[in-house]
Coordinates of C-alpha atoms in Angstrom, one line a residue:
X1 CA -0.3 25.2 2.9
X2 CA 1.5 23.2 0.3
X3 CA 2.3 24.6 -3.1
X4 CA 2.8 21.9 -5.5
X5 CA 5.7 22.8 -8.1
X6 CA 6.5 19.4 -9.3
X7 CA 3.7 16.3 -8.8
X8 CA 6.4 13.6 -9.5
X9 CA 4.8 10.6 -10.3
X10 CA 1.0 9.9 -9.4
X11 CA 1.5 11.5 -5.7
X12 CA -1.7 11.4 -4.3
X13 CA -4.0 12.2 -0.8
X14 CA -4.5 9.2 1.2
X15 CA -5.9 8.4 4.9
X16 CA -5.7 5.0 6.7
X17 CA -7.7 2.9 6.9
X18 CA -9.4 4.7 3.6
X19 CA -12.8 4.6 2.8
X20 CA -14.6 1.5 4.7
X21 CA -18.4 0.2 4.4
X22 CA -18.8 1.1 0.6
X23 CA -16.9 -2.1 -1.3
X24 CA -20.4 -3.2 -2.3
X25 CA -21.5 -0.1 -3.7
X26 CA -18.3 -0.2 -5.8
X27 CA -15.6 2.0 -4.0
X28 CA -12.5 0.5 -2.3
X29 CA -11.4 1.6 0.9
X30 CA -8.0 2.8 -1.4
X31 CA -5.4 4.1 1.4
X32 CA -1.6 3.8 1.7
X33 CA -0.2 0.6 0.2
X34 CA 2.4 0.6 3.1
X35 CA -0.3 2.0 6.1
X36 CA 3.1 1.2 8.2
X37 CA 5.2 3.7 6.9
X38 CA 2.3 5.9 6.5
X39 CA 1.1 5.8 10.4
X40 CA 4.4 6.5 11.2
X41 CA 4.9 10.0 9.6
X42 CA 1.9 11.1 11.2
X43 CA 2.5 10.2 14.4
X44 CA 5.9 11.8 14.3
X45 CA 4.4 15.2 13.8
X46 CA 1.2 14.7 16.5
X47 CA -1.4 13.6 13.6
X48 CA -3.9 10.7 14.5
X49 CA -2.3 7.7 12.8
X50 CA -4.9 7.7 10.5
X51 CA -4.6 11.6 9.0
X52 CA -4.4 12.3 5.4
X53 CA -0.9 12.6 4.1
X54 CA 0.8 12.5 0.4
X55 CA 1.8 8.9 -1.0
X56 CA 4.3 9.2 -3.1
X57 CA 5.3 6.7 -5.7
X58 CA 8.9 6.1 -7.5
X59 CA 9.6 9.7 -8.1
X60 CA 8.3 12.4 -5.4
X61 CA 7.3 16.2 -6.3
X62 CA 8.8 19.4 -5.1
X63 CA 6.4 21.0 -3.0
X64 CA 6.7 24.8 -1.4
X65 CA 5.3 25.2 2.8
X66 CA 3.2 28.6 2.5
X67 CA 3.3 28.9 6.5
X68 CA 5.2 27.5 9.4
X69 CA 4.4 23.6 10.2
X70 CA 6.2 20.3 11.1
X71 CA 6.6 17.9 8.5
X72 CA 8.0 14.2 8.5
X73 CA 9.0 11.5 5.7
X74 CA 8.9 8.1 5.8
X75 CA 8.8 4.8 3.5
X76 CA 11.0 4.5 0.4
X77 CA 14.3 7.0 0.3
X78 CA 13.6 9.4 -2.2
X79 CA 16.5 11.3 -1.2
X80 CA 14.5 14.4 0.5
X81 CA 16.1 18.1 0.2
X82 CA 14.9 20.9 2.5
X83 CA 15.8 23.6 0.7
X84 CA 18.5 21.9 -1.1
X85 CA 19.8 19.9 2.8
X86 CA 19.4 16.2 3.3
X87 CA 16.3 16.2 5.3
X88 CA 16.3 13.2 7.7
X89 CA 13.8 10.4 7.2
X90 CA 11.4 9.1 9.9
X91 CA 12.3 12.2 11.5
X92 CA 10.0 15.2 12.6
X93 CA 11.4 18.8 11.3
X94 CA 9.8 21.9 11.8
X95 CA 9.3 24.3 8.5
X96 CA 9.0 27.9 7.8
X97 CA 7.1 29.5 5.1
X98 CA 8.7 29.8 2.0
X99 CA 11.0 26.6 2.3
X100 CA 11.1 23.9 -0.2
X101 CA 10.8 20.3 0.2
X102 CA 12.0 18.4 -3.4
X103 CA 12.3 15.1 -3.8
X104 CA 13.6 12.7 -6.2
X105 CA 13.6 8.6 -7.4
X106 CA 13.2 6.2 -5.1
X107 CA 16.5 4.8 -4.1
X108 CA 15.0 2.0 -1.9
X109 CA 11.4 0.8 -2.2
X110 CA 8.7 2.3 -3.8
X111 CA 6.7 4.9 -1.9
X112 CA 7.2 7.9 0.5
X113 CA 5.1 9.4 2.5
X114 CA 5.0 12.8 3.4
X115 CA 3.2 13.8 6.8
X116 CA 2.1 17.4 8.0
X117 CA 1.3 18.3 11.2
X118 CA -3.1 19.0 11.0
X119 CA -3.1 16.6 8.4
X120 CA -3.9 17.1 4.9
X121 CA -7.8 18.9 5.1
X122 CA -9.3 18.1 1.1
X123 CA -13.2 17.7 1.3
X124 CA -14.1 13.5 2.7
X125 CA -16.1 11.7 0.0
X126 CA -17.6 8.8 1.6
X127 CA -16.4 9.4 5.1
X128 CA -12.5 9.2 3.8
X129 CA -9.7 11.9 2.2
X130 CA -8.3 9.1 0.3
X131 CA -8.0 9.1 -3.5
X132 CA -9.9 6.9 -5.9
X133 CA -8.2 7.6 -9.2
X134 CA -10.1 5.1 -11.3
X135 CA -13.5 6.6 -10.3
X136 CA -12.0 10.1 -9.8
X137 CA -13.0 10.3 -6.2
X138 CA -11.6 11.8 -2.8
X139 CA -8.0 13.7 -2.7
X140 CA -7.4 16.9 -4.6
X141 CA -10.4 16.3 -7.3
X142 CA -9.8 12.7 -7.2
X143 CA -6.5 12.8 -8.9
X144 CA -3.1 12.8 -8.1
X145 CA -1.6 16.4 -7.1
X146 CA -1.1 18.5 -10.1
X147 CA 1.6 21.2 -10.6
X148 CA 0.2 24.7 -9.2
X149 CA -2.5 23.2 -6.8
X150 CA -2.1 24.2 -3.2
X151 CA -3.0 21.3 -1.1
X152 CA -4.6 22.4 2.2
X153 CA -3.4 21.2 5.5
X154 CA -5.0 22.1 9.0
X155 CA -3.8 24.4 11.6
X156 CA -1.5 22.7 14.3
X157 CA 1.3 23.0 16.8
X158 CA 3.3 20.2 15.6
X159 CA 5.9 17.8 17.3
X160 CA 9.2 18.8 16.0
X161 CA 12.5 16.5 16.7
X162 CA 11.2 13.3 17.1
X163 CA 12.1 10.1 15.3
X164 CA 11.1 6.4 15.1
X165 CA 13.6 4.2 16.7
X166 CA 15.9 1.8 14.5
X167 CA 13.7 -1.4 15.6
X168 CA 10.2 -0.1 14.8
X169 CA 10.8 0.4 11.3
X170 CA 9.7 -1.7 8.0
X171 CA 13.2 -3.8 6.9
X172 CA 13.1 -3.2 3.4
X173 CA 13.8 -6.5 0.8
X174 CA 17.5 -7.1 0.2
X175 CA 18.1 -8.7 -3.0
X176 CA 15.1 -7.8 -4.3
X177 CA 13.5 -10.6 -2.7
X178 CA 10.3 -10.5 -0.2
X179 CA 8.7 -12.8 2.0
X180 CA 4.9 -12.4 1.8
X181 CA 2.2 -13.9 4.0
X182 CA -0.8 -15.4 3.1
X183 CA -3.7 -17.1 4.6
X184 CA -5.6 -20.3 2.6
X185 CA -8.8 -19.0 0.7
X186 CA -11.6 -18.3 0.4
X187 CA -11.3 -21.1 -3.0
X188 CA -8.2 -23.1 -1.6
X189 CA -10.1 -26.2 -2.3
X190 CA -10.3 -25.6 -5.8
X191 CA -6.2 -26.3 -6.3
X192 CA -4.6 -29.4 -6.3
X193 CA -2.1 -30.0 -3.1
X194 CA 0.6 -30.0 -6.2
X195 CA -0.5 -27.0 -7.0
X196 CA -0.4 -25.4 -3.1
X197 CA 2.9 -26.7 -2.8
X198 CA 4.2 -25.3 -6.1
X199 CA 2.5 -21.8 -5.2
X200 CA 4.4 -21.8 -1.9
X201 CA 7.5 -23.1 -2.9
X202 CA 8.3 -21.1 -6.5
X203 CA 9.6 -17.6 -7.0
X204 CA 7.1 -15.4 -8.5
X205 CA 8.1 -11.7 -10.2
X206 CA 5.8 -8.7 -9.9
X207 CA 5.3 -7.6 -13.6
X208 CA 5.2 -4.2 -14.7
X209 CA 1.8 -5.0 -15.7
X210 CA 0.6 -3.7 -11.9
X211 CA -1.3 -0.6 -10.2
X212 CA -2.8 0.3 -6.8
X213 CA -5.8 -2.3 -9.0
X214 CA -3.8 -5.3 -8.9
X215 CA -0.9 -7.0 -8.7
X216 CA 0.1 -9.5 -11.6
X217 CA 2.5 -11.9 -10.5
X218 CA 4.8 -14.3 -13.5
X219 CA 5.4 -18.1 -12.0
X220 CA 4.9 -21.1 -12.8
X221 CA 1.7 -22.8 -13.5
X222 CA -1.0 -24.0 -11.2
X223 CA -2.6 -27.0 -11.2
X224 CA -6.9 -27.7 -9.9
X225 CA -8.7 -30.2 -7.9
X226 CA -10.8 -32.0 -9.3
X227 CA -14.3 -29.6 -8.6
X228 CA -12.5 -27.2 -10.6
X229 CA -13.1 -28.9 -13.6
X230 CA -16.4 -31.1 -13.2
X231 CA -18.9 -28.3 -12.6
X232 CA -21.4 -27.0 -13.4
X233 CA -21.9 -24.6 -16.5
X234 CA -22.5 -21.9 -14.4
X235 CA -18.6 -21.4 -13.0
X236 CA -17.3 -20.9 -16.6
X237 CA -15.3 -23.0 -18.9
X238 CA -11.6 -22.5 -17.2
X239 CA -10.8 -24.4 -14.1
X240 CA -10.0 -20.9 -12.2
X241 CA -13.8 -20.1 -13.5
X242 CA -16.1 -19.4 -10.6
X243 CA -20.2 -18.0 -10.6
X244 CA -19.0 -14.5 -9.1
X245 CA -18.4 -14.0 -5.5
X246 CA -17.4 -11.2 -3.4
X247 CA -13.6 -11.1 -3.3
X248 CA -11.8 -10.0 -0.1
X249 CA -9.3 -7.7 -0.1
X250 CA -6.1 -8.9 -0.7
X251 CA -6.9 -12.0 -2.4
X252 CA -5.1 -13.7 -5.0
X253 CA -7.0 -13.7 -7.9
X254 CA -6.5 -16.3 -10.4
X255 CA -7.3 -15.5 -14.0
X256 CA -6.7 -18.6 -15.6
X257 CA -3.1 -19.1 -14.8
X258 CA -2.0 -15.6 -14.0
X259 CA -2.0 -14.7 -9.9
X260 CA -3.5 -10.5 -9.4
X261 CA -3.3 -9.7 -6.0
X262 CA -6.2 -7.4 -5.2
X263 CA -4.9 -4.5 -3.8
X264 CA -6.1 -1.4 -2.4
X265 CA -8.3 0.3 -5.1
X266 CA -9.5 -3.6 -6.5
X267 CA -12.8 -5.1 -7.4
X268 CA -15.4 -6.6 -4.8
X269 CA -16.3 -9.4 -6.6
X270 CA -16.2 -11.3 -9.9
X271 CA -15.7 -14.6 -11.5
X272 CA -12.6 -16.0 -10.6
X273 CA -11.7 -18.2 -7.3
X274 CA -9.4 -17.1 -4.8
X275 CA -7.0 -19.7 -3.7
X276 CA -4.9 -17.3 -1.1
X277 CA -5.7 -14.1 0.5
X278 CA -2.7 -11.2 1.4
X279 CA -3.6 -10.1 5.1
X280 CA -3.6 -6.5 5.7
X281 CA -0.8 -6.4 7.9
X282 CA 1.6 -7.5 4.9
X283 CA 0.2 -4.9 2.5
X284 CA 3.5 -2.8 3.5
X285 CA 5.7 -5.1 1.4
X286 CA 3.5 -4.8 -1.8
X287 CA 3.5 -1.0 -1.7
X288 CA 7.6 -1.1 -1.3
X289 CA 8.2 -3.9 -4.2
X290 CA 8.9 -3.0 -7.5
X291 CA 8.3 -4.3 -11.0
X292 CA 10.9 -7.4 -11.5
X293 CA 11.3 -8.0 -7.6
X294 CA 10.7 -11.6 -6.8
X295 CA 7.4 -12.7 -4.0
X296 CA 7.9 -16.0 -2.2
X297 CA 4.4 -16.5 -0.3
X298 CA 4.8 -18.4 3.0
X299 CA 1.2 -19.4 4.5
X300 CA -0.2 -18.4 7.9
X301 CA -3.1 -19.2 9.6
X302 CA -6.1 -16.3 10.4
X303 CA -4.8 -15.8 14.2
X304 CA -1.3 -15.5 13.1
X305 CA -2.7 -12.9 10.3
X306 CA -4.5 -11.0 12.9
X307 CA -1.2 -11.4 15.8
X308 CA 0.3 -9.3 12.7
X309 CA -1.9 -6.3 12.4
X310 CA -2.4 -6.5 16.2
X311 CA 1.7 -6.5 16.4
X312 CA 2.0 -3.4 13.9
X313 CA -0.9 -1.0 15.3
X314 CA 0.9 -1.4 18.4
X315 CA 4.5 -0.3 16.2
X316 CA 2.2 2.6 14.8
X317 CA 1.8 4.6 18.1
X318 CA 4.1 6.5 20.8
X319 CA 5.9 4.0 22.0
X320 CA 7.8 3.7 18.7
X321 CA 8.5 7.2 19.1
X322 CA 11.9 8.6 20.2
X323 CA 13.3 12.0 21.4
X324 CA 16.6 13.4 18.5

């Protein structure tokens, strides 16, 4: 159903909540970086939540509807033209065949997503529609869209004029500043409480150095407990050195002094510790940072991480839902 003429910039097939059960076999779940925005387009046109749509990062393509649907855009404003009109964001609008949807950079955030009622239908690798790029795996040929692919979508009525309300909405960063959660661990122990309090307290830039992988983060440096460094030979010669472990999704990985937050295509395990883990349901500020925006990390405990994600499924659904 949708012609690509332009790919813009590493638009790819996702579904939420990706690919799950197959970390330890080497695959990610991979997935929107900002599943909020993401839910939300689809269930403005009648989708499942969870229903494979386009993520769109920095700069969006141009893509041509070859039949009547409903399509919706959320996330970062990447100034969205139906047929050369404003097309309102977080806002269901009905399509006809023929009509083009272009899209440029991203005025606010980082990525858009683009919902279609029936939900983008590509072949499920490992149970999920969403793209692997690094192992070339799920979406269109497990890449990003390419200019003359048609993208299939399934068959369905569509829910035209709808639109999330105000309130249930992410609030974008203003002065390129976010607050990000994080929970203790799994390696907390291994840093100094100098070291916690300087991680907690500091302002730390996302480089340009950064991917769906990981997340590199500039700051200061971090200071270790003392089992850090008298260990055994085994966990490596740097005090961030660990005898590999799984690594939860999320985590901040610390290779030597530089902070990677694992993200949603990032390794399951390996050899450095973890001293602070991202929960899910702050994954939707990573995904709408950009290179040069400042993290300050502010910690929560597990029940307050899992009051989040309880607190935005219930965002993701009907009642956030609004008649134009």
């Amino acid at each position: 159903m949708l012609e690509v003429i332009k790919p813009g910039l590493e638009t790819s097939v996702q579904d939420w909540p990706g690919r799950i059960g197959f970390w330890n076999q080497g695959f990610p779940p991979s997935g929107p970086m900002d599943s909020w925005s993401f839910r939300l387009a689809n269930v403005l046109v009648g989708n499942a939540p969870g229903a494979a749509g386009l993520e769109c990062q920095f700069l969006g393509p141009t893509l041509k509807f070859q039949r009547d649907g409903v399509v919706a855009v959320t996330g970062a404003d990447m100034q969205a033209a139906l047929d050369g009109e404003p097309l309102p964001m977080w806002q269901s609008v009905a399509v006809k065949a023929g009509q083009t949807l272009a899209m440029a950079f991203a005025r606010t955030g980082a990525r858009t997503y683009v919902a279609v009622a029936g939900g983008i239908e590509t072949e499920p690798w490992l149970g999920a529609r969403a793209t692997f790029h690094k192992a070339g795996v799920g979406g269109m040929n497990g890449r990003a869209i390419k200019e003359g692919q048609s993208v299939p979508v399934a068959e369905a009525a569509g829910k035209p004029g709808r639109r999330v309300k105000a309130e249930a909405r992410p609030e974008f960063a203003k002065e390129k500043r976010w607050t990000v959660e994080v929970v203790a661990g799994p390696n907390d122990d291994w840093v100094d409480a100098a070291g916690h309090e300087r991680f907690l307290s500091a302002d730390w830039k996302l480089s340009a150095k950064s991917d769906r992988t990981g997340f590199r983060l500039d700051g200061p440096q971090w200071s270790f407990a003392d089992k850090a460094t008298d260990k055994a030979p085994e966990h490596g010669s740097l005090p961030s050195n660990i005898i590999d472990q799984g690594y939860p999704l999320g985590a901040i990985n610390l290779a030597g002094q530089t902070p990677i937050i694992l993200v949603n295509d990032g390794p399951s395990m390996g050899g450095f510790i973890n001293p602070y883990t991202v929960p899910q349901a702050a994954f939707w500020k990573l995904g709408q940072s950009r290179p040069g925006e400042i993290y300050n990390f502010k910690a929560v405990s597990v029940d307050e991480a899992q009051a989040m994600a309880r607190r935005l499924r219930e965002l993701c659904s009907e009642a956030s839902i609004e008649t134009v």
